[in-house]
Coordinates of C-alpha atoms in Angstrom, one line a residue:
Chain I
M1 CA 84.8 71.3 124.0
S2 CA 87.3 68.8 124.7
V3 CA 90.5 68.4 123.7
P4 CA 93.5 65.8 122.8
L5 CA 95.8 65.3 125.6
T6 CA 98.1 64.3 123.0
E7 CA 97.4 68.1 121.2
L8 CA 98.2 69.9 123.7
A9 CA 101.2 68.2 125.4
E10 CA 104.8 67.4 123.9
V11 CA 106.0 65.3 126.3
I12 CA 104.2 62.3 127.8
R13 CA 106.0 59.7 129.7
S14 CA 106.8 57.4 132.1
K15 CA 110.0 56.1 134.0
N16 CA 111.0 54.7 137.4
S17 CA 111.6 56.4 140.7
G18 CA 113.0 53.8 142.6
P19 CA 112.0 49.9 141.6
Y20 CA 108.2 50.2 144.6
E21 CA 107.6 53.5 142.2
L22 CA 106.3 54.7 138.5
T23 CA 106.0 58.4 137.8
M24 CA 104.5 59.8 134.9
D25 CA 104.9 64.0 132.9
I26 CA 103.4 65.3 130.8
I27 CA 105.0 68.7 129.4
F28 CA 103.2 70.7 127.6
K29 CA 103.8 72.9 124.9
D30 CA 102.7 76.5 126.1
F31 CA 102.1 77.7 129.6
V32 CA 98.3 78.2 128.2
S33 CA 97.2 74.8 127.7
Y34 CA 99.3 73.9 131.1
E35 CA 97.7 76.6 133.7
K36 CA 94.0 76.0 131.8
V37 CA 95.0 72.3 132.8
K38 CA 97.1 73.2 136.2
Q39 CA 93.2 75.6 136.5
N40 CA 91.5 73.4 136.2
R41 CA 92.1 70.5 138.3
V42 CA 91.8 68.0 134.9
I43 CA 95.0 65.3 135.4
N44 CA 92.9 64.7 140.0
K45 CA 93.4 61.1 141.7
K46 CA 90.7 60.1 139.8
L47 CA 91.1 60.2 136.6
I48 CA 94.4 58.1 137.8
S49 CA 93.1 55.7 139.3
R50 CA 89.9 55.0 136.7
L51 CA 92.3 54.9 133.7
Y52 CA 95.0 52.6 135.8
Q53 CA 92.2 50.7 137.7
I54 CA 94.6 51.3 140.6
P55 CA 92.6 53.1 144.4
E56 CA 93.2 56.3 145.1
G57 CA 95.5 55.2 148.1
D58 CA 98.8 53.7 145.6
I59 CA 98.3 57.4 144.1
S60 CA 101.8 58.7 145.2
S61 CA 101.5 62.2 144.5
I62 CA 100.3 64.7 141.9
I63 CA 102.6 68.0 141.4
E64 CA 102.3 70.8 139.1
F65 CA 105.9 72.4 138.1
D66 CA 105.7 75.4 136.7
P67 CA 109.5 76.0 135.0
A68 CA 108.4 73.0 133.0
R69 CA 104.5 73.4 132.3
A70 CA 104.6 69.3 133.1
I71 CA 102.3 68.2 135.5
K72 CA 103.5 64.7 138.0
I73 CA 102.4 61.9 138.3
T74 CA 103.8 59.5 140.6
I75 CA 102.2 55.3 141.6
K76 CA 102.8 52.5 143.4
R77 CA 104.4 49.7 141.4
P78 CA 101.6 46.8 141.7
I79 CA 105.2 44.4 142.0
V80 CA 108.3 45.9 142.2
A81 CA 110.9 46.4 139.1
G82 CA 112.5 43.3 138.4
A83 CA 110.0 41.2 140.2
V84 CA 108.6 37.5 139.8
G85 CA 106.2 38.7 137.2
E86 CA 106.9 42.4 136.8
S87 CA 106.8 43.0 133.0
D88 CA 108.3 46.7 131.8
V89 CA 111.8 47.3 134.8
Y90 CA 112.5 50.0 133.2
G91 CA 108.7 51.5 133.8
A92 CA 109.0 53.5 130.5
Q93 CA 106.4 52.0 128.8
Q94 CA 103.2 52.7 131.7
H95 CA 102.2 55.8 129.8
A96 CA 99.5 55.5 127.2
P97 CA 96.0 55.4 129.1
L98 CA 96.9 59.6 129.8
L99 CA 97.0 59.2 126.0
T100 CA 92.9 58.9 125.6
I101 CA 92.5 62.4 128.4
E102 CA 90.6 65.0 127.0
V103 CA 90.8 67.9 128.0
Chain E
M1 CA 137.8 80.2 142.1
Q2 CA 135.8 82.0 139.3
E3 CA 134.1 79.3 137.8
L4 CA 134.6 75.1 137.1
K5 CA 133.8 73.2 134.1
I6 CA 133.1 70.0 134.8
L7 CA 132.6 67.9 131.2
S8 CA 129.8 64.0 131.4
P9 CA 130.5 62.9 128.4
T10 CA 127.9 60.0 128.2
A11 CA 124.7 59.7 130.3
I12 CA 126.3 56.4 131.3
L13 CA 130.0 55.0 130.9
G14 CA 129.5 52.1 128.1
Y15 CA 126.0 53.7 126.3
G16 CA 129.5 55.8 124.1
F17 CA 129.2 59.4 122.8
P18 CA 131.0 60.8 119.2
E19 CA 134.9 61.3 119.8
D20 CA 133.8 65.5 117.7
S21 CA 132.0 66.1 120.7
F22 CA 133.1 64.6 124.0
Q23 CA 136.8 67.2 121.2
K24 CA 134.3 70.2 121.5
G25 CA 133.7 69.3 125.1
L26 CA 137.7 69.3 125.1
E27 CA 138.7 72.9 124.0
Q28 CA 136.7 74.2 126.8
N29 CA 139.6 73.4 128.7
P30 CA 137.2 71.6 131.7
D31 CA 138.8 70.8 135.6
F32 CA 137.1 67.6 135.4
I33 CA 135.6 64.9 133.6
A34 CA 132.8 62.7 135.3
V35 CA 130.1 60.0 134.4
D36 CA 128.0 58.0 136.1
A37 CA 128.1 54.4 135.3
G38 CA 125.3 52.6 136.6
S39 CA 121.7 52.4 138.2
T40 CA 118.9 50.3 139.4
D41 CA 116.0 51.0 136.3
P42 CA 117.7 47.7 134.3
G43 CA 116.8 45.2 137.4
P44 CA 118.2 43.6 140.8
H45 CA 119.9 41.0 138.0
Y46 CA 123.1 42.8 137.8
L47 CA 123.8 44.1 142.1
G48 CA 122.4 39.5 142.9
A49 CA 124.6 37.7 140.4
G50 CA 128.2 41.0 140.0
V51 CA 127.6 41.1 136.3
S52 CA 127.3 45.2 134.1
F53 CA 125.2 45.4 132.6
T54 CA 126.6 47.7 130.3
D55 CA 129.6 45.9 128.2
R56 CA 132.5 45.7 128.6
E57 CA 134.1 46.6 125.7
A58 CA 131.8 49.5 125.6
V59 CA 133.0 50.9 129.0
K60 CA 136.3 50.1 127.8
R61 CA 136.0 52.3 124.6
D62 CA 134.3 55.1 126.5
L63 CA 136.7 55.4 129.8
K64 CA 139.8 54.4 127.3
L65 CA 138.9 58.0 125.5
M66 CA 138.1 59.8 129.3
I67 CA 141.4 58.6 130.0
K68 CA 144.1 60.0 128.1
A69 CA 141.9 62.7 127.8
G70 CA 142.5 63.8 131.4
K71 CA 146.4 62.8 131.3
K72 CA 147.0 65.0 128.4
L73 CA 145.4 67.8 130.4
G74 CA 146.8 66.6 133.8
I75 CA 142.7 67.1 135.3
P76 CA 141.3 64.2 137.1
I77 CA 139.0 61.2 136.0
L78 CA 136.0 60.5 137.9
V79 CA 133.4 57.4 137.9
G80 CA 130.3 56.3 139.9
T81 CA 128.7 53.8 140.6
A82 CA 131.3 51.4 139.0
G83 CA 130.2 47.6 136.6
G84 CA 127.3 49.3 137.0
S85 CA 125.7 48.7 140.4
G86 CA 128.8 49.6 142.4
A87 CA 129.6 46.6 144.5
N88 CA 133.2 45.2 145.2
I89 CA 132.9 42.4 142.3
H90 CA 131.5 45.1 139.4
L91 CA 134.3 48.1 141.3
A92 CA 136.9 44.7 140.1
W93 CA 135.8 44.7 136.8
T94 CA 135.6 48.8 135.4
E95 CA 139.8 48.4 137.7
D96 CA 140.8 45.5 135.3
I97 CA 139.6 46.9 132.7
V98 CA 141.2 50.4 133.5
E99 CA 144.7 48.8 134.2
E100 CA 144.3 47.0 130.9
I101 CA 144.0 50.5 129.3
A102 CA 147.1 52.2 131.5
K103 CA 149.9 49.0 129.8
E104 CA 148.3 49.3 126.7
E105 CA 148.9 53.1 126.5
N106 CA 151.6 52.9 128.8
L107 CA 150.2 55.3 131.3
K108 CA 150.8 55.1 135.4
L109 CA 147.7 55.6 137.0
K110 CA 147.3 56.5 140.4
V111 CA 143.8 55.8 141.5
A112 CA 141.4 55.9 143.9
L113 CA 139.3 52.8 144.9
I114 CA 135.8 53.9 146.4
S115 CA 133.9 50.4 147.6
A116 CA 130.6 50.7 149.2
E117 CA 129.7 47.3 150.0
I118 CA 128.5 47.2 153.0
P119 CA 128.5 43.2 154.7
K120 CA 124.7 41.2 156.3
E121 CA 126.5 41.2 159.3
E122 CA 127.4 45.0 159.3
I123 CA 124.1 45.5 157.9
L124 CA 122.2 42.7 161.0
K125 CA 123.8 44.8 163.8
K126 CA 122.2 47.8 163.0
Y127 CA 119.2 46.8 161.8
E128 CA 118.7 45.3 165.6
E129 CA 120.1 48.7 166.0
G130 CA 117.0 50.0 164.9
K131 CA 119.1 51.7 162.8
I132 CA 117.4 51.1 159.3
G133 CA 114.4 52.7 158.5
P134 CA 111.7 52.4 155.4
L135 CA 111.6 54.3 152.5
P136 CA 107.4 54.4 151.5
P137 CA 106.1 53.1 149.9
A138 CA 108.9 50.1 150.1
G139 CA 107.6 48.0 153.2
E140 CA 109.8 47.8 156.9
V141 CA 112.7 45.6 156.4
S142 CA 113.2 42.0 158.5
R143 CA 116.0 40.1 159.2
E144 CA 114.6 37.8 157.6
A145 CA 114.5 40.1 154.2
I146 CA 118.3 41.0 154.8
E147 CA 119.5 37.8 155.6
S148 CA 119.1 36.5 152.6
T149 CA 120.0 39.3 150.6
S150 CA 123.6 38.8 148.4
R151 CA 125.4 41.0 148.3
I152 CA 124.7 45.1 150.1
V153 CA 125.4 48.0 148.5
A154 CA 124.7 52.0 149.7
Q155 CA 124.9 55.2 148.3
M156 CA 127.8 57.5 148.9
G157 CA 127.6 61.1 149.1
V158 CA 130.0 63.4 147.9
E159 CA 132.4 62.6 151.2
P160 CA 134.1 59.6 150.5
I161 CA 134.8 61.4 147.2
M162 CA 136.2 64.6 148.3
E163 CA 138.7 62.4 150.2
A164 CA 139.9 61.0 148.0
L165 CA 140.9 64.1 145.6
D166 CA 142.6 64.7 148.3
N167 CA 144.8 62.6 147.3
D168 CA 145.7 64.3 143.7
V169 CA 144.9 61.0 141.9
D170 CA 144.0 61.1 137.9
L171 CA 141.4 58.8 138.9
V172 CA 138.8 58.1 140.8
L173 CA 136.9 54.6 141.5
A174 CA 133.8 54.9 142.8
G175 CA 131.8 52.4 143.9
R176 CA 127.9 52.9 144.3
A177 CA 127.0 56.3 144.9
F178 CA 124.4 58.4 144.9
D179 CA 123.9 60.0 140.7
P180 CA 124.7 63.7 141.9
T181 CA 128.0 62.8 143.1
V182 CA 130.9 62.6 141.0
F183 CA 130.0 65.5 139.6
A184 CA 128.9 67.3 142.4
A185 CA 132.1 66.7 145.0
P186 CA 134.6 68.7 143.4
C187 CA 132.1 71.4 143.2
I188 CA 131.6 71.8 146.6
K189 CA 135.6 70.6 147.7
A190 CA 136.6 74.0 146.6
G191 CA 133.7 75.8 147.9
F192 CA 131.4 76.1 145.4
P193 CA 127.6 75.8 146.8
V194 CA 125.9 72.6 148.0
G195 CA 121.8 72.8 146.4
L196 CA 123.9 74.2 142.8
A197 CA 126.3 71.9 142.5
L198 CA 124.9 69.2 144.2
H199 CA 121.6 70.2 141.5
M200 CA 124.1 70.5 138.4
G201 CA 125.2 66.8 139.4
K202 CA 121.5 65.8 139.1
I203 CA 121.3 67.5 135.2
L204 CA 125.6 66.1 133.9
E205 CA 124.3 62.4 135.1
C206 CA 122.4 62.2 132.6
A207 CA 124.5 64.2 129.8
S208 CA 123.1 65.0 126.7
I209 CA 120.0 63.5 127.6
A210 CA 118.7 67.0 129.0
A211 CA 119.5 68.4 125.7
T212 CA 117.6 68.7 122.8
P213 CA 117.3 66.2 120.6
G214 CA 118.7 64.7 123.8
S215 CA 120.3 61.3 123.4
G216 CA 122.1 59.3 126.3
S217 CA 125.4 58.8 124.0
D218 CA 126.2 62.3 123.6
C219 CA 128.5 65.4 125.6
M220 CA 126.6 67.6 127.6
L221 CA 129.7 70.5 130.2
G222 CA 129.0 72.3 133.1
T223 CA 130.3 75.4 134.8
L224 CA 129.6 76.4 138.1
K225 CA 130.0 79.8 139.0
Q226 CA 128.8 80.6 142.9
D227 CA 125.9 82.1 142.5
C228 CA 124.8 80.1 139.3
F229 CA 125.9 77.0 136.9
I230 CA 125.9 77.1 132.7
L231 CA 124.6 74.3 130.8
E232 CA 125.9 73.9 127.3
T233 CA 126.3 71.1 124.6
P234 CA 129.2 70.2 123.1
N235 CA 128.0 68.9 120.5
P236 CA 126.3 71.8 118.1
D237 CA 123.2 69.5 116.6
R238 CA 122.0 70.0 120.0
K239 CA 121.3 72.9 122.4
C240 CA 120.0 73.1 126.1
T241 CA 116.9 75.0 126.1
V242 CA 114.9 76.1 129.6
T243 CA 112.5 74.3 128.8
S244 CA 114.4 70.6 128.0
I245 CA 116.9 71.1 131.5
A246 CA 113.2 71.5 133.4
A247 CA 112.1 68.7 132.3
H248 CA 114.9 66.7 132.7
T249 CA 114.9 67.6 136.3
L250 CA 111.5 66.2 136.5
Y251 CA 113.2 62.8 135.4
E252 CA 113.1 60.0 137.1
K253 CA 111.7 61.3 140.0
N254 CA 108.5 61.7 142.5
N255 CA 108.6 65.6 143.4
P256 CA 110.9 67.7 141.3
Y257 CA 111.2 71.0 143.9
K258 CA 112.6 67.6 146.5
L259 CA 115.1 65.2 145.5
Y260 CA 116.0 63.3 148.7
G261 CA 120.1 62.0 149.0
P262 CA 122.6 61.3 151.5
G263 CA 122.3 64.0 153.5
G264 CA 119.5 65.8 152.9
I265 CA 117.1 68.1 150.7
I266 CA 118.4 69.5 147.2
D267 CA 115.6 72.2 147.7
L268 CA 114.4 73.4 143.9
E269 CA 111.5 75.8 145.4
E270 CA 113.1 78.7 143.8
T271 CA 115.4 77.4 141.3
K272 CA 115.8 79.5 138.3
F273 CA 116.2 79.1 135.1
T274 CA 117.1 81.0 132.5
Q275 CA 118.1 81.0 129.0
L276 CA 121.2 82.5 128.1
D277 CA 121.1 82.2 124.3
D278 CA 120.3 79.2 122.3
R279 CA 121.7 76.9 123.2
R280 CA 123.0 77.9 126.8
V281 CA 120.5 77.8 130.1
K282 CA 121.5 79.2 133.1
V283 CA 120.5 77.5 136.7
S284 CA 120.3 79.4 140.3
G285 CA 118.8 79.4 143.1
S286 CA 118.6 75.5 144.3
Q287 CA 119.6 75.2 147.2
F288 CA 121.1 71.8 149.5
M289 CA 119.4 71.5 153.0
P290 CA 121.0 69.0 154.8
S291 CA 118.6 66.8 157.4
E292 CA 119.1 66.1 160.4
E293 CA 120.6 62.4 160.7
Y294 CA 123.0 62.1 157.7
T295 CA 121.2 59.0 156.2
I296 CA 122.2 56.1 153.4
K297 CA 119.5 54.7 150.7
L298 CA 120.9 50.5 150.7
E299 CA 120.1 48.3 147.9
G300 CA 120.2 44.8 148.0
A301 CA 118.9 42.4 145.4
R302 CA 118.1 38.2 147.3
K303 CA 118.3 35.1 144.8
I304 CA 114.8 33.4 143.5
G305 CA 116.2 31.4 142.1
Y306 CA 116.5 29.8 138.7
R307 CA 114.6 31.4 135.2
T308 CA 113.4 29.4 131.5
I309 CA 111.2 30.7 128.6
S310 CA 110.0 29.9 125.3
I311 CA 108.9 31.8 123.4
A312 CA 106.2 31.6 120.4
G313 CA 102.4 33.5 118.9
T314 CA 99.3 32.9 118.1
R315 CA 97.3 33.5 115.2
D316 CA 93.7 31.2 115.8
P317 CA 91.4 32.7 116.7
I318 CA 89.6 30.5 118.4
M319 CA 92.4 29.6 120.3
I320 CA 92.6 33.6 121.3
R321 CA 88.9 33.7 122.1
Q322 CA 89.8 31.0 125.3
I323 CA 93.0 31.8 125.9
D324 CA 92.9 32.3 129.8
D325 CA 91.1 28.8 129.8
I326 CA 94.3 27.5 127.8
L327 CA 96.7 28.1 129.8
E328 CA 95.2 27.1 132.6
A329 CA 94.3 23.8 132.1
V330 CA 97.8 23.5 130.5
K331 CA 99.5 24.1 134.1
S332 CA 96.8 22.4 135.7
M333 CA 98.5 19.5 133.2
T334 CA 101.9 20.3 134.0
R335 CA 101.3 20.2 137.6
R336 CA 100.2 16.8 137.4
N337 CA 103.2 15.5 135.2
F338 CA 105.1 16.7 137.8
S339 CA 103.3 15.8 141.5
H340 CA 106.5 14.6 142.5
E341 CA 107.5 17.9 142.5
S342 CA 106.4 21.0 145.2
T343 CA 105.1 23.6 143.4
D344 CA 107.0 25.3 146.4
D345 CA 109.5 25.0 143.6
Y346 CA 108.9 26.1 140.5
E347 CA 105.8 28.8 139.0
I348 CA 104.5 29.2 135.4
L349 CA 103.9 32.7 134.5
F350 CA 103.0 33.3 130.7
A351 CA 103.1 37.1 130.2
I352 CA 100.5 37.6 126.9
Y353 CA 101.9 40.7 124.3
G354 CA 99.1 42.2 122.1
R355 CA 96.9 42.1 125.0
D356 CA 98.7 43.2 128.6
G357 CA 102.0 42.1 128.0
V358 CA 103.7 45.3 128.3
M359 CA 101.1 46.9 131.1
G360 CA 100.1 43.6 133.4
K361 CA 97.3 44.9 136.0
L362 CA 97.6 48.5 135.0
E363 CA 96.3 48.0 131.6
P364 CA 92.5 49.4 131.1
N365 CA 92.1 47.8 128.0
K366 CA 92.1 43.7 128.3
D367 CA 88.4 43.6 126.0
M368 CA 90.4 44.0 123.0
K369 CA 90.2 41.7 120.3
P370 CA 93.7 41.4 119.3
H371 CA 94.3 38.7 116.1
E372 CA 97.4 37.7 117.0
L373 CA 98.8 37.3 120.8
G374 CA 102.6 36.3 121.5
I375 CA 103.0 34.3 124.7
I376 CA 105.8 33.7 126.4
I377 CA 106.2 30.8 128.6
E378 CA 108.0 31.0 131.9
V379 CA 109.5 29.7 133.9
I380 CA 112.0 30.4 138.0
A381 CA 111.8 26.9 139.4
R382 CA 114.8 26.3 142.6
T383 CA 117.4 24.9 139.7
Q384 CA 117.7 25.6 136.4
E385 CA 117.6 21.7 135.9
L386 CA 114.6 22.1 136.9
A387 CA 113.1 24.6 135.0
N388 CA 114.3 24.4 132.3
T389 CA 111.7 20.3 132.6
I390 CA 108.8 22.7 133.5
C391 CA 109.2 24.9 130.2
S392 CA 109.4 21.8 128.1
F393 CA 106.2 20.3 129.0
T394 CA 104.2 23.2 129.1
R395 CA 105.4 24.4 126.2
S396 CA 105.5 20.9 124.4
S397 CA 101.1 20.7 126.2
L398 CA 100.9 24.0 125.2
L399 CA 100.9 23.0 120.8
H400 CA 99.6 19.8 121.0
Y401 CA 96.4 21.2 123.7
G402 CA 93.2 19.7 122.4
Y403 CA 91.1 23.2 123.4
P404 CA 87.2 22.8 122.9
G405 CA 86.4 23.4 119.2
R406 CA 89.9 23.2 118.3
I407 CA 90.0 23.2 114.1
A408 CA 93.3 23.4 113.4
T409 CA 94.8 20.3 114.5
A410 CA 98.3 20.3 114.0
G411 CA 99.9 22.3 116.6
N412 CA 98.5 25.7 118.1
L413 CA 102.1 27.8 118.4
A414 CA 104.2 29.4 116.1
F415 CA 107.6 29.3 117.2
R416 CA 110.5 32.0 115.7
Y417 CA 113.7 30.3 117.6
S418 CA 115.4 26.9 117.7
P419 CA 115.8 25.8 120.2
S420 CA 112.6 27.2 121.9
D421 CA 113.6 27.2 125.0
I422 CA 116.0 29.9 126.7
P423 CA 117.0 29.3 129.5
A424 CA 117.5 32.8 130.7
G425 CA 120.1 31.9 134.7
E426 CA 119.6 33.6 137.9
V427 CA 117.0 35.8 139.1
Y428 CA 116.6 37.8 141.3
E429 CA 114.5 40.3 143.2
F430 CA 115.2 43.9 145.1
S431 CA 115.0 42.6 149.2
L432 CA 116.4 45.1 149.7
Y433 CA 115.4 50.0 149.1
H434 CA 115.8 51.1 152.7
L435 CA 117.8 54.0 154.3
L436 CA 120.2 53.0 157.2
T437 CA 121.0 56.3 159.3
V438 CA 125.0 57.3 160.3
E439 CA 127.5 59.0 162.5
D440 CA 129.9 60.0 160.0
P441 CA 129.1 59.5 156.1
K442 CA 132.7 58.3 155.7
E443 CA 132.3 55.2 157.3
Y444 CA 131.0 52.1 154.2
F445 CA 133.6 54.2 152.1
P446 CA 136.8 53.0 152.2
V447 CA 139.3 55.1 150.1
T448 CA 142.0 52.6 148.5
L449 CA 144.8 54.4 146.6
K450 CA 146.4 52.1 143.6
E451 CA 149.1 51.9 140.8
L452 CA 147.8 50.5 137.6
G453 CA 150.3 50.2 134.7

């Protein structure tokens, strides 16, 4: 049975990590859900590549951070922050595709 | 010294803080008041154009409360990345505000100013010496990129700020600084461990953003001891929890275990977060790992032209169905009409809100069927006049373009504003985001002492 990620996470957000990268945080409500998602490698490069339609090579890292029950995904920005044609200078509204994840 | 307390009033100088919270923070007798005043997040314009992204009156309000409190308690105030981007013009802008406050309040202030701007000629010299390296995913630097850059700053480490504090000053105004440094420098100077001092600074620089409920406009108090630091919010309506503090460690950084800064890495592999009581969190175990070479991060922005925008909307399903074809046709019309202007001198862009205006290339749901669209016509050109001309023509052409199957023949766009076109001024882009290897951490950050008021 699958559960929407939004039911397990208390925070799902995106932000710049410098002008060249976007970093996304999924912070889980409890350790049990976090551990389950972490153990099953639900959040992986293949999934992120599909959700954001980017090559896996543009995903800098996916890191688990136990103290915050968090999974952090960092990707290369398709356009550098503030450059011509770029649409989100703080990078704070690039999280929505993560809301669709089912675990 | 057993412990050292630092009060951080707000996430960014000018974002404000409740006076009640600030007063409660002061009642805990802090040894320093420190605040971060800048960021690259608002984009390249502010560094390039030499203006602040925060408002002058809002910055003055915050600074006045801080300076008066500092004088009353006899403790120094530290400001990092003055003026938002920390170049000389931003530093002078902040100095001017301090001077005004000193005069209004009849205060004599001993101020240390630390410059962080590096002349282009010096950067070119270092480039020739092979001292400038890339910071992935940004590429290698080129001579041309340096030459076209309008203004270059570097992020200072703690060393120049520690030097400034040698002079018994009321106020330290630092140019571009690695965010945690204005909080960490007094701690390291007093002999506390570097890793803990920098990690505490990393959290304090965002003030109450690390609390729950979070806020960018409220205070945070950090108490550093030899083996740990403790965080608490003076505002009783907020609290620090292990989750809020640990989660903040992730914020704006690509790797929560390793925070790269001038001269080394803050290593959080062994960090422990402990809930002390309902409102306070203890952090221990953070280490500083000095790097073999001392590097500082360069930031530069270059001017690429002038922008004019026009904001409009459409509610017509026949138009919405073929929006891309229509916009392409209008673009061609403009190009044909101004065939005497080189297309190298201007660029026409359309942002389509309601479809992919927020996420652009990253948007996975491009095939949704919206019932209305927001359209921003954007022109970037060599001069403001040309940007105005091209935007105006594109706007009028789109308004009356006869697309196939059109039924609404009176006009294709709804404009919220008159005038409909908004000249948005100079446009910059980041041109430098690289590492410079230095011999001396203080080399590019000279300290100047002044009496203000």
